Coordinates of C-alpha atoms and ligand atoms in Angstrom, one line a residue:
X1 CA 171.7 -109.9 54.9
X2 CA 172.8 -113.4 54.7
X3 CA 172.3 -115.4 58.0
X4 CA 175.4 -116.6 58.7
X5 CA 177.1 -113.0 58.3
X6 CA 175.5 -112.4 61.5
X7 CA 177.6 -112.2 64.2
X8 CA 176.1 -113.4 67.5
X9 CA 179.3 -112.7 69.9
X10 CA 182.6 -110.8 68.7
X11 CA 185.6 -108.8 70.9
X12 CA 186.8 -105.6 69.5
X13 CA 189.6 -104.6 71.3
X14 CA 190.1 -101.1 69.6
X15 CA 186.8 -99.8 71.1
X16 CA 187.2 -101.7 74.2
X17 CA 183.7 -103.9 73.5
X18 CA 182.0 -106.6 73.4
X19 CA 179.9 -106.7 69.8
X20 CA 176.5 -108.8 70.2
X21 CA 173.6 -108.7 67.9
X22 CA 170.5 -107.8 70.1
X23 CA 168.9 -110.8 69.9
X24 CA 165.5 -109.4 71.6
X25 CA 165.0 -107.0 68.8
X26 CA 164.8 -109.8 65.9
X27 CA 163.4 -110.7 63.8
X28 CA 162.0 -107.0 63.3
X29 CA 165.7 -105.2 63.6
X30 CA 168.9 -106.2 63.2
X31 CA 170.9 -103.7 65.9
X32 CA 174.5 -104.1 66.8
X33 CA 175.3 -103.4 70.8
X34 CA 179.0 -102.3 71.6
X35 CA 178.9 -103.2 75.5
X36 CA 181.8 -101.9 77.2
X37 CA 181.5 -102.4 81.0
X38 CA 181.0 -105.8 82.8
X39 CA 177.5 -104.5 83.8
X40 CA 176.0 -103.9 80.8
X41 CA 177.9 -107.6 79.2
X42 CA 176.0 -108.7 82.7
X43 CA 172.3 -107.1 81.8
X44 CA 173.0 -108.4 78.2
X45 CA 173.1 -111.9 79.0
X46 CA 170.5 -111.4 81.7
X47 CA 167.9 -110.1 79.7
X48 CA 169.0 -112.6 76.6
X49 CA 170.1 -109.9 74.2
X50 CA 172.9 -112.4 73.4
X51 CA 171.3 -116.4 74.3
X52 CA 171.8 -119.9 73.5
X53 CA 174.3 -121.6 76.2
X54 CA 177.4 -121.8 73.7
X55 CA 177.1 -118.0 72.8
X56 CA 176.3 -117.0 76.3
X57 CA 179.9 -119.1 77.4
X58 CA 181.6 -117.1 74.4
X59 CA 180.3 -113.5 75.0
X60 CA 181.1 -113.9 78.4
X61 CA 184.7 -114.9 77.9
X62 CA 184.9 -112.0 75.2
X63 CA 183.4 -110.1 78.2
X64 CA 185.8 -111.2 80.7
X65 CA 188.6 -110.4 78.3
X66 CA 187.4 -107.0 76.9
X67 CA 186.8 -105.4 80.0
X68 CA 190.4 -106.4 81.8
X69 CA 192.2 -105.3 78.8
X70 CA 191.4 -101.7 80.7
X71 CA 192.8 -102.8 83.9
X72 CA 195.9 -101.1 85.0
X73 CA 197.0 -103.9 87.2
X74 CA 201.2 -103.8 88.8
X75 CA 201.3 -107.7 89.0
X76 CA 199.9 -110.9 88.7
X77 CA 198.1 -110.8 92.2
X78 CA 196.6 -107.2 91.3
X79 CA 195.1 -108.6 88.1
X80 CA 194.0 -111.6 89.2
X81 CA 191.9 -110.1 92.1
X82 CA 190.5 -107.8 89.5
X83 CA 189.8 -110.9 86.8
X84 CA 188.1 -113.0 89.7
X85 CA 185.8 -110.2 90.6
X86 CA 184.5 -110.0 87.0
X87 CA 184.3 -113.5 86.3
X88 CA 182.3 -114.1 89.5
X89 CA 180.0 -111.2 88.6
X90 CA 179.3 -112.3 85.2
X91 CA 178.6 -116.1 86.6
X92 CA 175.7 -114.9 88.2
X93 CA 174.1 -113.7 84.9
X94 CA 172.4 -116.9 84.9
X95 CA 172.4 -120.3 86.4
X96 CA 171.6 -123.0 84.4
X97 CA 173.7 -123.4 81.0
X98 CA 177.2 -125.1 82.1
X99 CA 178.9 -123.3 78.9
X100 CA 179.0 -120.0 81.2
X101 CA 180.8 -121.6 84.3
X102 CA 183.2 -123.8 82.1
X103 CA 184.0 -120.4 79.3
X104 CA 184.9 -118.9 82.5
X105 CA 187.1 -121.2 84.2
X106 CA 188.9 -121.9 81.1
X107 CA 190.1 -118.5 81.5
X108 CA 190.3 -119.0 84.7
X109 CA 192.6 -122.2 84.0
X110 CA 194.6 -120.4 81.2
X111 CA 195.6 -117.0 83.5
X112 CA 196.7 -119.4 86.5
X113 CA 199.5 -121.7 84.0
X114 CA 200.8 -117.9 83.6
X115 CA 201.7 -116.6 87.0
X116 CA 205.1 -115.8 86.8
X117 CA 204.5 -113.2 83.5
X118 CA 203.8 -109.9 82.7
X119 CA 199.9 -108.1 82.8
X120 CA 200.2 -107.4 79.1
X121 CA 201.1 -111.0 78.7
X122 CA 198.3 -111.6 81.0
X123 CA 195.8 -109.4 79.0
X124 CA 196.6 -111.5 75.6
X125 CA 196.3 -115.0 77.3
X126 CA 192.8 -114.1 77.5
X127 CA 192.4 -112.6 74.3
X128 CA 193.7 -115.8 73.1
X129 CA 191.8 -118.4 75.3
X130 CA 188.7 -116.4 74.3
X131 CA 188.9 -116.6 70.4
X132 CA 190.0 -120.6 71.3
X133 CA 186.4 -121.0 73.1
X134 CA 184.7 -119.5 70.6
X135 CA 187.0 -121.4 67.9
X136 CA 186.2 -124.8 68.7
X137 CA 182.3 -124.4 69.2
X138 CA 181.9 -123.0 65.7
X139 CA 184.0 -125.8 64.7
X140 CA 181.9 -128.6 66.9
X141 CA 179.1 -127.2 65.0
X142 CA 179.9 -128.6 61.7
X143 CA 180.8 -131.8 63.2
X144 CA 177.6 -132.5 64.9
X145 CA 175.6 -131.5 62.2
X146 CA 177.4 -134.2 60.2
X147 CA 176.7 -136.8 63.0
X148 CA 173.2 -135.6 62.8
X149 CA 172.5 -135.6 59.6
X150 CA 174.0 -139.5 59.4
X151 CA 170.3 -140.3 61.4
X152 CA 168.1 -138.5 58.6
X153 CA 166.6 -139.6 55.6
X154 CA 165.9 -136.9 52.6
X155 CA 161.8 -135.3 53.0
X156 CA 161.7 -136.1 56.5
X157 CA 159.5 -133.8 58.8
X158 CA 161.3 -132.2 61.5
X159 CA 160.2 -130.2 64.9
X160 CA 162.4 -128.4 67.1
X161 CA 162.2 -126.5 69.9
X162 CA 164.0 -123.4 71.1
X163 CA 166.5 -121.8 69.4
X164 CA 170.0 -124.0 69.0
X165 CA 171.3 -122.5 65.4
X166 CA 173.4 -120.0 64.4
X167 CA 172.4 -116.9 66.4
X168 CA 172.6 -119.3 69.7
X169 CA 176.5 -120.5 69.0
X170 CA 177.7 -119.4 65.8
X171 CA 178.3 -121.0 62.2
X172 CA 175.4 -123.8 61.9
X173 CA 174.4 -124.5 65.9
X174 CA 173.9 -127.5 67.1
X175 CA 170.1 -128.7 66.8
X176 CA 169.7 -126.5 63.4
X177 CA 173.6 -128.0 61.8
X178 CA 171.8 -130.9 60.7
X179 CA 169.0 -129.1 58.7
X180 CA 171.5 -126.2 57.6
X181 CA 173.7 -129.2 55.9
X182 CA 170.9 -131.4 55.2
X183 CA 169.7 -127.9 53.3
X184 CA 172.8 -127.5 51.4
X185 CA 172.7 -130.9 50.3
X186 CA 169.2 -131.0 48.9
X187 CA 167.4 -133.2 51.5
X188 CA 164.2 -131.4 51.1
X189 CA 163.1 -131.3 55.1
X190 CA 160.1 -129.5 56.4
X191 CA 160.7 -128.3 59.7
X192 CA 158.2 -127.7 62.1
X193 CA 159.5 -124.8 64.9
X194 CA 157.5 -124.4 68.2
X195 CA 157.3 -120.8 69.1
X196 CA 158.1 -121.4 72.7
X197 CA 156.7 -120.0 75.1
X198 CA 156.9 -117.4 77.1
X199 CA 160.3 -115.1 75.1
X200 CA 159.2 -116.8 71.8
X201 CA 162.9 -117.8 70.8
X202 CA 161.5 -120.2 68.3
X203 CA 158.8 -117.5 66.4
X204 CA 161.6 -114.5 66.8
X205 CA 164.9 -116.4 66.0
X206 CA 164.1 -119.7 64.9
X207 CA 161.7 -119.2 62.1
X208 CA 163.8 -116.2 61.3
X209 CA 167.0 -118.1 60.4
X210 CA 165.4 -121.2 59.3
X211 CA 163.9 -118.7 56.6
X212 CA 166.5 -116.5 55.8
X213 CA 168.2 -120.2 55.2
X214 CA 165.4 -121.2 52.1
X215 CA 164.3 -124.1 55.0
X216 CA 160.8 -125.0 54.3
X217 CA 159.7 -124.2 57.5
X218 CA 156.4 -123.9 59.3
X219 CA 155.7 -121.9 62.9
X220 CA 153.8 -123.6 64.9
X221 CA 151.9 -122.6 68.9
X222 CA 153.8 -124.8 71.4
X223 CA 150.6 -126.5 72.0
X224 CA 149.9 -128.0 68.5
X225 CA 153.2 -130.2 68.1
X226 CA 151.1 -133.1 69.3
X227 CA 148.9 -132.3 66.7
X228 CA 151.3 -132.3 63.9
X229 CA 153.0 -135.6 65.5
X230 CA 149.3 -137.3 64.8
X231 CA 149.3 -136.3 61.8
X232 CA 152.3 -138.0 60.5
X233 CA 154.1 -135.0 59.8
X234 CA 156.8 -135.4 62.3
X235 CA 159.8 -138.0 61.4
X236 CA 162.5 -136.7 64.1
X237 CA 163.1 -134.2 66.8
X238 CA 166.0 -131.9 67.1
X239 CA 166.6 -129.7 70.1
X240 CA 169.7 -128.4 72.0
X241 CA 170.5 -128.5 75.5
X242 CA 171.9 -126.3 78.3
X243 CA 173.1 -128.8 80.9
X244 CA 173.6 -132.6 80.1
X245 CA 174.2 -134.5 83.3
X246 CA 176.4 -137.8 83.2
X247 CA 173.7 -139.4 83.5
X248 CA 172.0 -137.8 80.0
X249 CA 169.3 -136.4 81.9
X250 CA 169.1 -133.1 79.9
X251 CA 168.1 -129.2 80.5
X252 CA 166.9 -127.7 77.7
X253 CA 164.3 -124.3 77.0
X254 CA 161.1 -124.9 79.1
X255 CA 158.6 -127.2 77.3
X256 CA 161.4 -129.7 75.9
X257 CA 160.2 -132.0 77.8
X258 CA 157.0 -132.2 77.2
X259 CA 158.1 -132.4 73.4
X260 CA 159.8 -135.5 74.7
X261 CA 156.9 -137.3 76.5
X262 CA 155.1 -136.4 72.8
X263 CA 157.6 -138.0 70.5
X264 CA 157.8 -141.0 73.4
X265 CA 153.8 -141.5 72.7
X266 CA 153.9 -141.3 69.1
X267 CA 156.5 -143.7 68.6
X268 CA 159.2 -140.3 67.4
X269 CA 162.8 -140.1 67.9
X270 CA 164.0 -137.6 70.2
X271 CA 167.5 -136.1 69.3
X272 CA 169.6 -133.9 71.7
X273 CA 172.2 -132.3 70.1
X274 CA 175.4 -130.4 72.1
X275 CA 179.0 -130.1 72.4
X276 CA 180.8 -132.0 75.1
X277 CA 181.6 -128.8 76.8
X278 CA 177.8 -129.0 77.2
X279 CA 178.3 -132.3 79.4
X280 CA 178.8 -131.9 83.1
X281 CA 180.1 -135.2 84.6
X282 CA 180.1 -133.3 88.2
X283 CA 176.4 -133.4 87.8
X284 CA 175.1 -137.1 88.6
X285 CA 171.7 -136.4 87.1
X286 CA 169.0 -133.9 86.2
X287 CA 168.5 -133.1 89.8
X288 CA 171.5 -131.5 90.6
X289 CA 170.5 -128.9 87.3
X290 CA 169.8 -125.3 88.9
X291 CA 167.1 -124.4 86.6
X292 CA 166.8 -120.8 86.5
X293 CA 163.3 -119.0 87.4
X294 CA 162.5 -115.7 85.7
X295 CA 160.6 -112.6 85.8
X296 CA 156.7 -113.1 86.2
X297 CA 156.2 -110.6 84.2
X298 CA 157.3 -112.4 80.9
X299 CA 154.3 -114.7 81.3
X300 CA 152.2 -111.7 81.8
X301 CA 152.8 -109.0 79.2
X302 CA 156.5 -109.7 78.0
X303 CA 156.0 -108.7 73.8
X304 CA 152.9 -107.7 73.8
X305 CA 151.4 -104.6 73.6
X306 CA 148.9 -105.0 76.7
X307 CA 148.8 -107.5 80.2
X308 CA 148.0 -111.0 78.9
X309 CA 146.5 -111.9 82.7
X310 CA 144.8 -109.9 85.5
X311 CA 147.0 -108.1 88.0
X312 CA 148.1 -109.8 90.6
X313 CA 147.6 -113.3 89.4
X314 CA 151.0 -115.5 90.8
X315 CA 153.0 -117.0 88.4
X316 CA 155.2 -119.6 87.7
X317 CA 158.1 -119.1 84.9
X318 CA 161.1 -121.7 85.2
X319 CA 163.4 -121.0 82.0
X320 CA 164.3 -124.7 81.3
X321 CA 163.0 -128.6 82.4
X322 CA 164.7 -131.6 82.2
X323 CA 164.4 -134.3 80.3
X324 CA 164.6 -137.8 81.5
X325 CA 167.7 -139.7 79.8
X326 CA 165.2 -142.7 79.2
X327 CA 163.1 -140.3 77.0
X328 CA 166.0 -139.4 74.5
X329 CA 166.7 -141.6 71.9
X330 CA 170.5 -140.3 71.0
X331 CA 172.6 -137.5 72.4
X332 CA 174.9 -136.3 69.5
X333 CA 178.1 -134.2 70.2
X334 CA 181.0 -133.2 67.9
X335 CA 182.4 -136.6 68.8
X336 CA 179.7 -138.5 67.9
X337 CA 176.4 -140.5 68.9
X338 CA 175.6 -141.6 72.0
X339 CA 172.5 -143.8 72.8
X340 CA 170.9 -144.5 76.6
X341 CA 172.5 -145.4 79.0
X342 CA 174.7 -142.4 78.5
X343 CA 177.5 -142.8 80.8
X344 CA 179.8 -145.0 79.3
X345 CA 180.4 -142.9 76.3
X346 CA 180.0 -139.8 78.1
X347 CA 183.3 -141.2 80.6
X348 CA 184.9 -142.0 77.2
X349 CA 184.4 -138.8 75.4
X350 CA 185.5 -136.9 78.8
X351 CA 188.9 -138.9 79.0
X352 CA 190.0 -138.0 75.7
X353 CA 189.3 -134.3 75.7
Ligands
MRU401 O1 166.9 -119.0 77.5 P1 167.7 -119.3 76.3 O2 167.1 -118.7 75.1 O3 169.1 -119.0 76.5 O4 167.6 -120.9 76.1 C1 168.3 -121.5 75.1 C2 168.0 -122.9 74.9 O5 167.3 -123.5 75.7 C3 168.8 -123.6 73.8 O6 168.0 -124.7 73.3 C4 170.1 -124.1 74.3 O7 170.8 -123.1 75.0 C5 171.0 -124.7 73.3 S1 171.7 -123.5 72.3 C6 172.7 -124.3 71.2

């Protein structure tokens, strides 16, 4: 199968689902899950069968719009109490990528210009401002590859973190778009992919697409990227991000920034790579980020066949850190680069959304 038939996030309205691939089960199987109630979309998210913050805003506005197709609703004020109560439900999947909140007050935005019309007009608004989300992050995609690519030189060794390609938004990603073009156009990279720790995104998915791709990639332990940065081997990172603040502070997969401090030490430059919608100017810095904490038990035995540490032991398992603005050399969105201080471009690229 061809990597970029796979469909991370779809709506089919005929069987009243949302379509995800499981991404838990890959790289081993490649299962389609029809989810048709706002508890199992919920679940999904929750336990990362469908991941990545762009994919997570998308299947979530598929969500949304999927399941109040089936509501029987006699007017606006009917459906909208029935629309709020899903959206505020599915909000709590999980706290920390902004693409969820903003997917779902887009909706939110659309269904309130359209008070005065009908529930089947209602129904489609949402149909409609769901493909549009999903629309213009596969379309940001291409662009910031492009942008990204414009700050790499043919041969160069790459390490990423995470997963930020095609399974975590759709078409080329974000952190991956510049490798997938770079790939296409014969600039010979060697990527170096962390297998991060502790849901191994970057062994399961990265490494998977980066391979099904022809990328000359190579899997490393999260604790041997200095080691490979020593060595020489490393000319750039690339990694996504979850939550940029206005400030550029940045929340990406736990362990980013420690990757950060690294390339700051050897002297590497550290890419961030996002669409806008990614940016939240209501939060003034990394602070303000709600970085989500996660089941213990994904430190202790999650994938493997038998406890990894002695019963009882406590355990800490954030899902994400920030990185310090100062620490990232560029943040590059579908509208371009941006280097520290963020804000100014950040205000600009806001004003003309
Ligand atoms: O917990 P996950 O797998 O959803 O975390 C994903 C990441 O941290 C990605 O790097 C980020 O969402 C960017 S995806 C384009």
């Amino acid at each position: 199968m061809d990597l970029f038939t796979i469909v991370t996030a779809r709506a089919d309205y005929e069987q009243g689902a949302l379509v995800i691939i499981d991404q838990t089960q890959l790289p081993g199987r490649e299962v389609y899950l029809a989810l048709k109630t706002s508890e199992e979309i919920w679940e999904a998210i929750y336990l990362l069968k469908v991941r990545g913050a762009p994919a997570i805003g998308v299947a979530a506005a598929y969500g949304v719009a999927v399941c109040m197709q089936k509501v029987a609703a006699t007017g606006f004020d009917d459906f909208y109490r029935e629309f709020s109560r899903v959206k505020d439900y599915l909000a709590s999947s999980r706290p920390t990528a902004v693409n969820l909140f903003t997917a779902l007050e887009r909706l939110n935005r659309a269904l309130l210009k359209h008070q005065g019309v009908g529930v089947e007009i209602l129904k489609q608004v949402l149909r409609e401002e769901a493909e549009a989300i999903r629309k213009e992050d596969a379309e940001a995609c291409r662009k910031i590859g492009e942008h990204g690519l414009s700050l790499l030189k043919p041969g160069m060794g790459l390490l990423t973190h995470c997963n930020a390609g095609h399974l975590a938004v759709s078409e080329y990603g974000t952190a991956l778009a510049p490798i997938y073009l770079g790939q296409e156009q014969g600039f010979g990279f060697s990527v170096f992919v962390d297998e991060t720790r502790p849901l191994l995104q970057g062994a399961r998915l990265t490494a998977f697409e980066l391979q099904k791709a022809g990328v000359n990639v190579t899997l490393i332990c999260d604790n041997m990227a200095s080691s490979v940065m020593k060595q020489g081997w490393v000319q750039a990172v690339l990694v996504g991000c979850d939550r940029v603040a206005a400030n550029g502070d940045t929340a990406n997969k736990i362990g980013t920034s420690g990757v950060a401090v690294l390339a700051k030490y050897y002297g590497i430059p550290f890419y961030v790579l996002g669409p806008t919608s990614t940016i939240d100017m209501d939060c003034p810095t990394g602070k303000e980020i709600k970085i989500e904490e996660r089941d213990p038990a994904e430190v202790t035995e999650k994938w493997y066949d038998r406890r990894m540490a002695p019963e009882g032991i406590h355990v800490y398992n954030p899902a994400f850190d920030v990185t310090p603005a100062e620490l990232i050399t560029a943040i590059i969105t579908e509208k371009g680069i941006a280097y520290f201080p963020f804000n100014d471009t950040f205000r600009e690229w806001k004003k003309n959304k």
